Amino acid sequence: MTKNILLVGVGGQGTILASKILTLGLQKANYDVKMSEIHGMSQRGGSVTSHIRYSEDKVYSPVIEHGQADVIVAFEKMEALRYLDYLKVDGKVFVNDYEIPGMPVTSGQAEYPQGIIEELKRVADTTVIDANKEAEKIGSSKVMNMILLGTIIGSMNLTNIDWDQILTENVKPQFIELNKKAIKCGIELAK
Amino acid sequence: MSKQQLMTGNEAIARGVFEAGVRFAAAYPGTPSTEILENISTYKEVLAQWSPNEKVAFEAAYGASLGGARSFASMKHVGLNVAADPFFTVAYTGGNAGLVVVTADEPGQHSSQNEQDNRNYARHAKVPMFEPADSAQCKAMTKFAFEMSEQHETPVLIRVTTRVCHSKSLVELEDRVEKEIVPYVKNAKKYVCVPANAIIRRGEVEKRLDTLKEYSNNCEWNYIEDNGKDVGVIASGMAINYAKEVFGSDVNYLNIGFSYPLPMKLMDSFLKNLKKVYVIEENDEYIEDAVKMLGYKHICFGKYAPDESRFLPAYGELTSDVIRKAVNGGKGYVASFDRSKVLGRPPALCAGCPHRGFFYELGKRKDVVVSGDIGCYTLGFAAPYNAMDFNCCMGASVSGANGMQKVLNMVEGNEKRVVGVLGDSTFFHSGMTSLLDIVYNKGNCITVILDNRITGMTGHQQNPGTGFTAQGEPTEIVDIEGVVRALGIKHVRTIDPNDLTLMRETLDWAIALKEPSVIITRYPCVLKKMSAHDKNEWPQMYSSKCTVDADKCIGCKLCLRSGCPAISVKDKKAVIDKTMCVGCSVCKQICPKDAIN
């Protein structure tokens, strides 16, 4: 049975590193894995997505179908809503309680929409996480992405994979411990 | 290192190039192909270069092949338009050692100006073509393409699409096989394309195609999966994967990985026992037309149904849900929610982008028509600048401006001046010949070269102006102003675009001139990794940040016209996001109340 994980956010939030770590772990656990990213304009404040699909059997498409994501992890709250039509009927949303306004808001053409969290909760099984606050507790707001990765690991029951090893192989030495803590924090928050 | 690795299609093509013993690779950056050469450049065994444009890249690879090394070129789909001229004739000559070209197409146009299907180029130029469906095939087909190129004395085209390029799947790594340089032997009858020689090669092309047609019917890349059904699917490239998600084992499959020449006999034998066939392919009806030509229109569901009504969408990606919708109306549950709570995130020029000052000043003018080009600066078309009237392809800004200015000059009383706008890399790509046209044909339009010292939009590739090669070796820094003067432009100014007064005065100067002029705005991209040369030229670059003096700010919002993502207005006062601001000072110069320090 193929599992579908959708990571969404805004360029520069670290979705790409989080999805890289995730896919490497899944590969290590001998799953067939496919991952697809669209990030053409990401550097310039655009919306970014990573589709991750894995299975004990063969995975064909690297792209999740609408209505099929087991979990959506949103690094920014409006992005959670943007891609909510990818969520499965019994899928889960983990949403970072974090706002990045975007050009229409900063330029004064629009207001950042109110009631996003309420709308998410109305439609889907939603867990709100203040990843920025949690990250600062750990020691750096930069590990926000690893906390959110931790929520995926927790909610998809992937805790038996040796994530410490994957981090050791893929993160700069001085940040390994911080990232390990962040993933553990995310796993706890997903419980 | 594990022998099995998760790789993008682009990484896998680069790995295939490495393993195939290739010694020379050239490209011009373009989404979604850019990372192919970037990855190749990390293999020290391969000489990898960014060429000024795709035509040059292909021709350099052709020359390298004649020299006797396995050679490679990659480009985005529209890049092959630029390289089409040599591509069509090299199809006649072939190389000496293997010659392989990648075209990266964009179903869905994620980052491109059009959605052309470059499979048509294979048929048009009579060049054999592969269509990998995943990263493992990217590597395998790339390697095999070199064998085919040498055996049949032909360039070989590999057509990939955005999802193949940018999605990751597992690849088995193998060792590089070194290939000796094949001695070059003079052979004018083969390589000098005068008509008398080329017409003979023309015949050879047909002979080669006859052989490859047979090969296509019997090769490992084109194969049937027989599930004992009377419904079938024919698909190529990434569309195979989408189709398998939808149909599972409920249909028979014909997988097409070698798609020019198409396996007509194999297709016929697959089709003859079917009651219905779905042809799943992105972009044009390339396979579908062949199915119909074989006489199966009455059972064929592709872009069109047998009654010629629309079946699959004509354009965009054919992801599984798109196919499912056409086949059985879709899968069911899709969350419905209040979409009005979702705002767009249109891309914006970065905080500190050196194009900002230029577009701010240009956007204020009513006496200009702006001819744009391909790069980050295309964003100048959008609000708040609205400073672009048209754009189409690399280099067209300059030549288009010239043509338009000539006609506007014919209109009595015309005061509109046409300004062509392009970047440094785009100028090297194909702006130089257009500028020559202005000089030679006595045009008088204005050209602005936004020289941000790097190829920005595609993610910071070196170019002839940056002082480094693709593999990081120091090289000559081509002087844009020197090139412009050498082409015959007499009026040239190089300025700092962050100085708004200077920017405005320089535009006034150019607009007042009766002769053609060039303005070069020279300032590094804010994201550029600065070279020693850059640091020497801009020692103080962005060393402070701007702040708002709330007592002086009157909330007039004029600073928002800078279009800077770091500025917003809260509670009627401007606010500058410190994490984003780099202190370019454009907003400070705009502020009428000196409220920004």
GROMACS .gro file of C-alpha atoms in nm, chain A residues 2 10 20 23-24 27 31-41 43-47 51 53 58-68 76 78-79 81-89 100-116 119 122-123, chain B residues 2 4-6 31 35 110-111 133-134 162-163 166-170 225 238 240-242 244-246 317 319-321 324 331 333-350 376 379 383-384 456-459 527 557 560 563-569:
model
  134
    2THR     CA    1   0.157   0.327  -0.108
   10VAL     CA    2   0.727   2.892   0.127
   20LYS     CA    3   1.561   1.490   0.164
   23THR     CA    4   1.340   1.008   0.171
   24LEU     CA    5   1.687   0.892   0.277
   27GLN     CA    6   1.525   0.433   0.143
   31TYR     CA    7   1.094   0.109   0.089
   32ASP     CA    8   1.059   0.200  -0.276
   33VAL     CA    9   1.053   0.580  -0.264
   34LYS     CA   10   0.968   0.854  -0.510
   35MET     CA   11   0.979   1.223  -0.445
   36SER     CA   12   0.885   1.520  -0.659
   37GLU     CA   13   0.944   1.888  -0.601
   38ILE     CA   14   0.831   2.196  -0.783
   39HIS     CA   15   1.048   2.483  -0.676
   40GLY     CA   16   1.104   2.694  -0.985
   41MET     CA   17   1.032   3.029  -0.822
   43GLN     CA   18   1.388   3.163  -0.408
   44ARG     CA   19   1.154   3.451  -0.476
   45GLY     CA   20   0.892   3.384  -0.208
   46GLY     CA   21   0.685   3.132  -0.401
   47SER     CA   22   0.488   2.838  -0.270
   51HIS     CA   23   0.548   1.502  -0.277
   53ARG     CA   24   0.544   0.843  -0.189
   58LYS     CA   25   0.673  -0.059  -0.643
   59VAL     CA   26   0.582   0.309  -0.652
   60TYR     CA   27   0.508   0.438  -1.000
   61SER     CA   28   0.408   0.804  -0.993
   62PRO     CA   29   0.614   1.058  -0.796
   63VAL     CA   30   0.308   1.283  -0.771
   64ILE     CA   31   0.030   1.246  -0.511
   65GLU     CA   32  -0.326   1.252  -0.641
   66HIS     CA   33  -0.586   1.489  -0.503
   67GLY     CA   34  -0.766   1.333  -0.208
   68GLN     CA   35  -0.485   1.084  -0.143
   76GLU     CA   36   0.317   2.796   0.681
   78MET     CA   37  -0.200   2.947   0.443
   79GLU     CA   38  -0.004   2.685   0.248
   81LEU     CA   39  -0.514   2.538   0.314
   82ARG     CA   40  -0.385   2.589  -0.040
   83TYR     CA   41  -0.312   2.217  -0.076
   84LEU     CA   42  -0.587   2.076   0.145
   85ASP     CA   43  -0.757   1.916  -0.156
   86TYR     CA   44  -0.468   1.665  -0.162
   87LEU     CA   45  -0.572   1.525   0.177
   88LYS     CA   46  -0.728   1.181   0.211
   89VAL     CA   47  -1.070   1.158   0.373
  100ILE     CA   48   0.450   3.452   0.586
  101PRO     CA   49   0.249   3.736   0.432
  102GLY     CA   50   0.356   3.730   0.063
  103MET     CA   51   0.356   4.019  -0.184
  104PRO     CA   52  -0.019   4.094  -0.204
  105VAL     CA   53  -0.018   4.147   0.174
  106THR     CA   54   0.308   4.339   0.215
  107SER     CA   55   0.223   4.564  -0.077
  108GLY     CA   56  -0.110   4.650   0.087
  109GLN     CA   57  -0.333   4.499  -0.184
  110ALA     CA   58  -0.477   4.235   0.050
  111GLU     CA   59  -0.501   4.136   0.415
  112TYR     CA   60  -0.357   3.808   0.538
  113PRO     CA   61  -0.671   3.589   0.565
  114GLN     CA   62  -0.821   3.535   0.909
  115GLY     CA   63  -0.958   3.203   1.035
  116ILE     CA   64  -0.728   2.967   0.848
  119GLU     CA   65  -1.113   2.635   0.849
  122ARG     CA   66  -1.348   2.232   1.029
  123VAL     CA   67  -1.246   2.025   0.727
  193SER     CA   68   2.568   0.264  -0.104
  195GLN     CA   69   2.187   0.230  -0.471
  196GLN     CA   70   2.105   0.597  -0.447
  197LEU     CA   71   1.801   0.821  -0.463
  222THR     CA   72   1.471   2.497  -1.615
  226GLU     CA   73   2.112   2.055  -1.284
  301HIS     CA   74   0.614   2.547  -1.463
  302SER     CA   75   0.896   2.784  -1.563
  324ALA     CA   76   1.024   0.740  -1.727
  325ASP     CA   77   1.230   0.750  -1.407
  353THR     CA   78   1.002   1.841  -1.561
  354ARG     CA   79   0.878   1.557  -1.342
  357HIS     CA   80   1.304   1.691  -1.074
  358SER     CA   81   1.164   1.376  -0.913
  359LYS     CA   82   1.379   1.131  -0.723
  360SER     CA   83   1.383   0.754  -0.752
  361LEU     CA   84   1.635   0.477  -0.692
  416GLU     CA   85   0.307  -0.623  -2.028
  429MET     CA   86   0.654   0.989  -1.705
  431ILE     CA   87   0.363   0.550  -1.802
  432ASN     CA   88   0.388   0.591  -1.426
  433TYR     CA   89   0.075   0.800  -1.404
  435LYS     CA   90  -0.001   0.250  -1.396
  436GLU     CA   91  -0.133   0.424  -1.086
  437VAL     CA   92  -0.472   0.452  -1.254
  508GLU     CA   93   0.062   1.744  -1.704
  510THR     CA   94  -0.095   1.321  -1.367
  511SER     CA   95  -0.289   1.022  -1.238
  512ASP     CA   96  -0.587   1.226  -1.127
  515ARG     CA   97  -0.865   0.920  -1.381
  522LYS     CA   98  -1.166   0.885  -0.753
  524TYR     CA   99  -1.322   1.240  -0.200
  525VAL     CA  100  -1.160   1.577  -0.242
  526ALA     CA  101  -1.180   1.816   0.052
  527SER     CA  102  -1.391   2.122  -0.010
  528PHE     CA  103  -1.296   2.434   0.179
  529ASP     CA  104  -1.309   2.810   0.166
  530ARG     CA  105  -1.064   2.900  -0.109
  531SER     CA  106  -1.110   3.271  -0.047
  532LYS     CA  107  -0.877   3.229   0.250
  533VAL     CA  108  -0.590   3.141   0.015
  534LEU     CA  109  -0.399   3.425  -0.149
  535GLY     CA  110  -0.157   3.384  -0.437
  536ARG     CA  111   0.217   3.411  -0.382
  537PRO     CA  112   0.336   3.578  -0.699
  538PRO     CA  113   0.714   3.576  -0.725
  539ALA     CA  114   0.880   3.909  -0.644
  540LEU     CA  115   1.224   4.055  -0.692
  541CYS     CA  116   1.425   3.968  -0.378
  567CYS     CA  117   1.444   3.735  -1.308
  570LEU     CA  118   0.917   4.018  -1.306
  574ALA     CA  119   0.291   4.537  -1.007
  575PRO     CA  120   0.404   4.770  -0.869
  647GLY     CA  121   2.032   3.460  -1.173
  648MET     CA  122   1.698   3.299  -1.250
  649THR     CA  123   1.828   2.946  -1.298
  650GLY     CA  124   2.023   2.949  -0.974
  718LEU     CA  125   2.218   3.614  -0.356
  748LYS     CA  126   0.288   5.399   0.139
  751LEU     CA  127   0.564   5.013  -0.115
  754GLY     CA  128   0.799   4.636  -0.458
  755CYS     CA  129   1.038   4.521  -0.188
  756PRO     CA  130   0.915   4.211  -0.001
  757ALA     CA  131   1.086   4.338   0.318
  758ILE     CA  132   0.856   4.643   0.352
  759SER     CA  133   0.497   4.643   0.466
  760VAL     CA  134   0.269   4.891   0.636
   0.00000   0.00000   0.00000
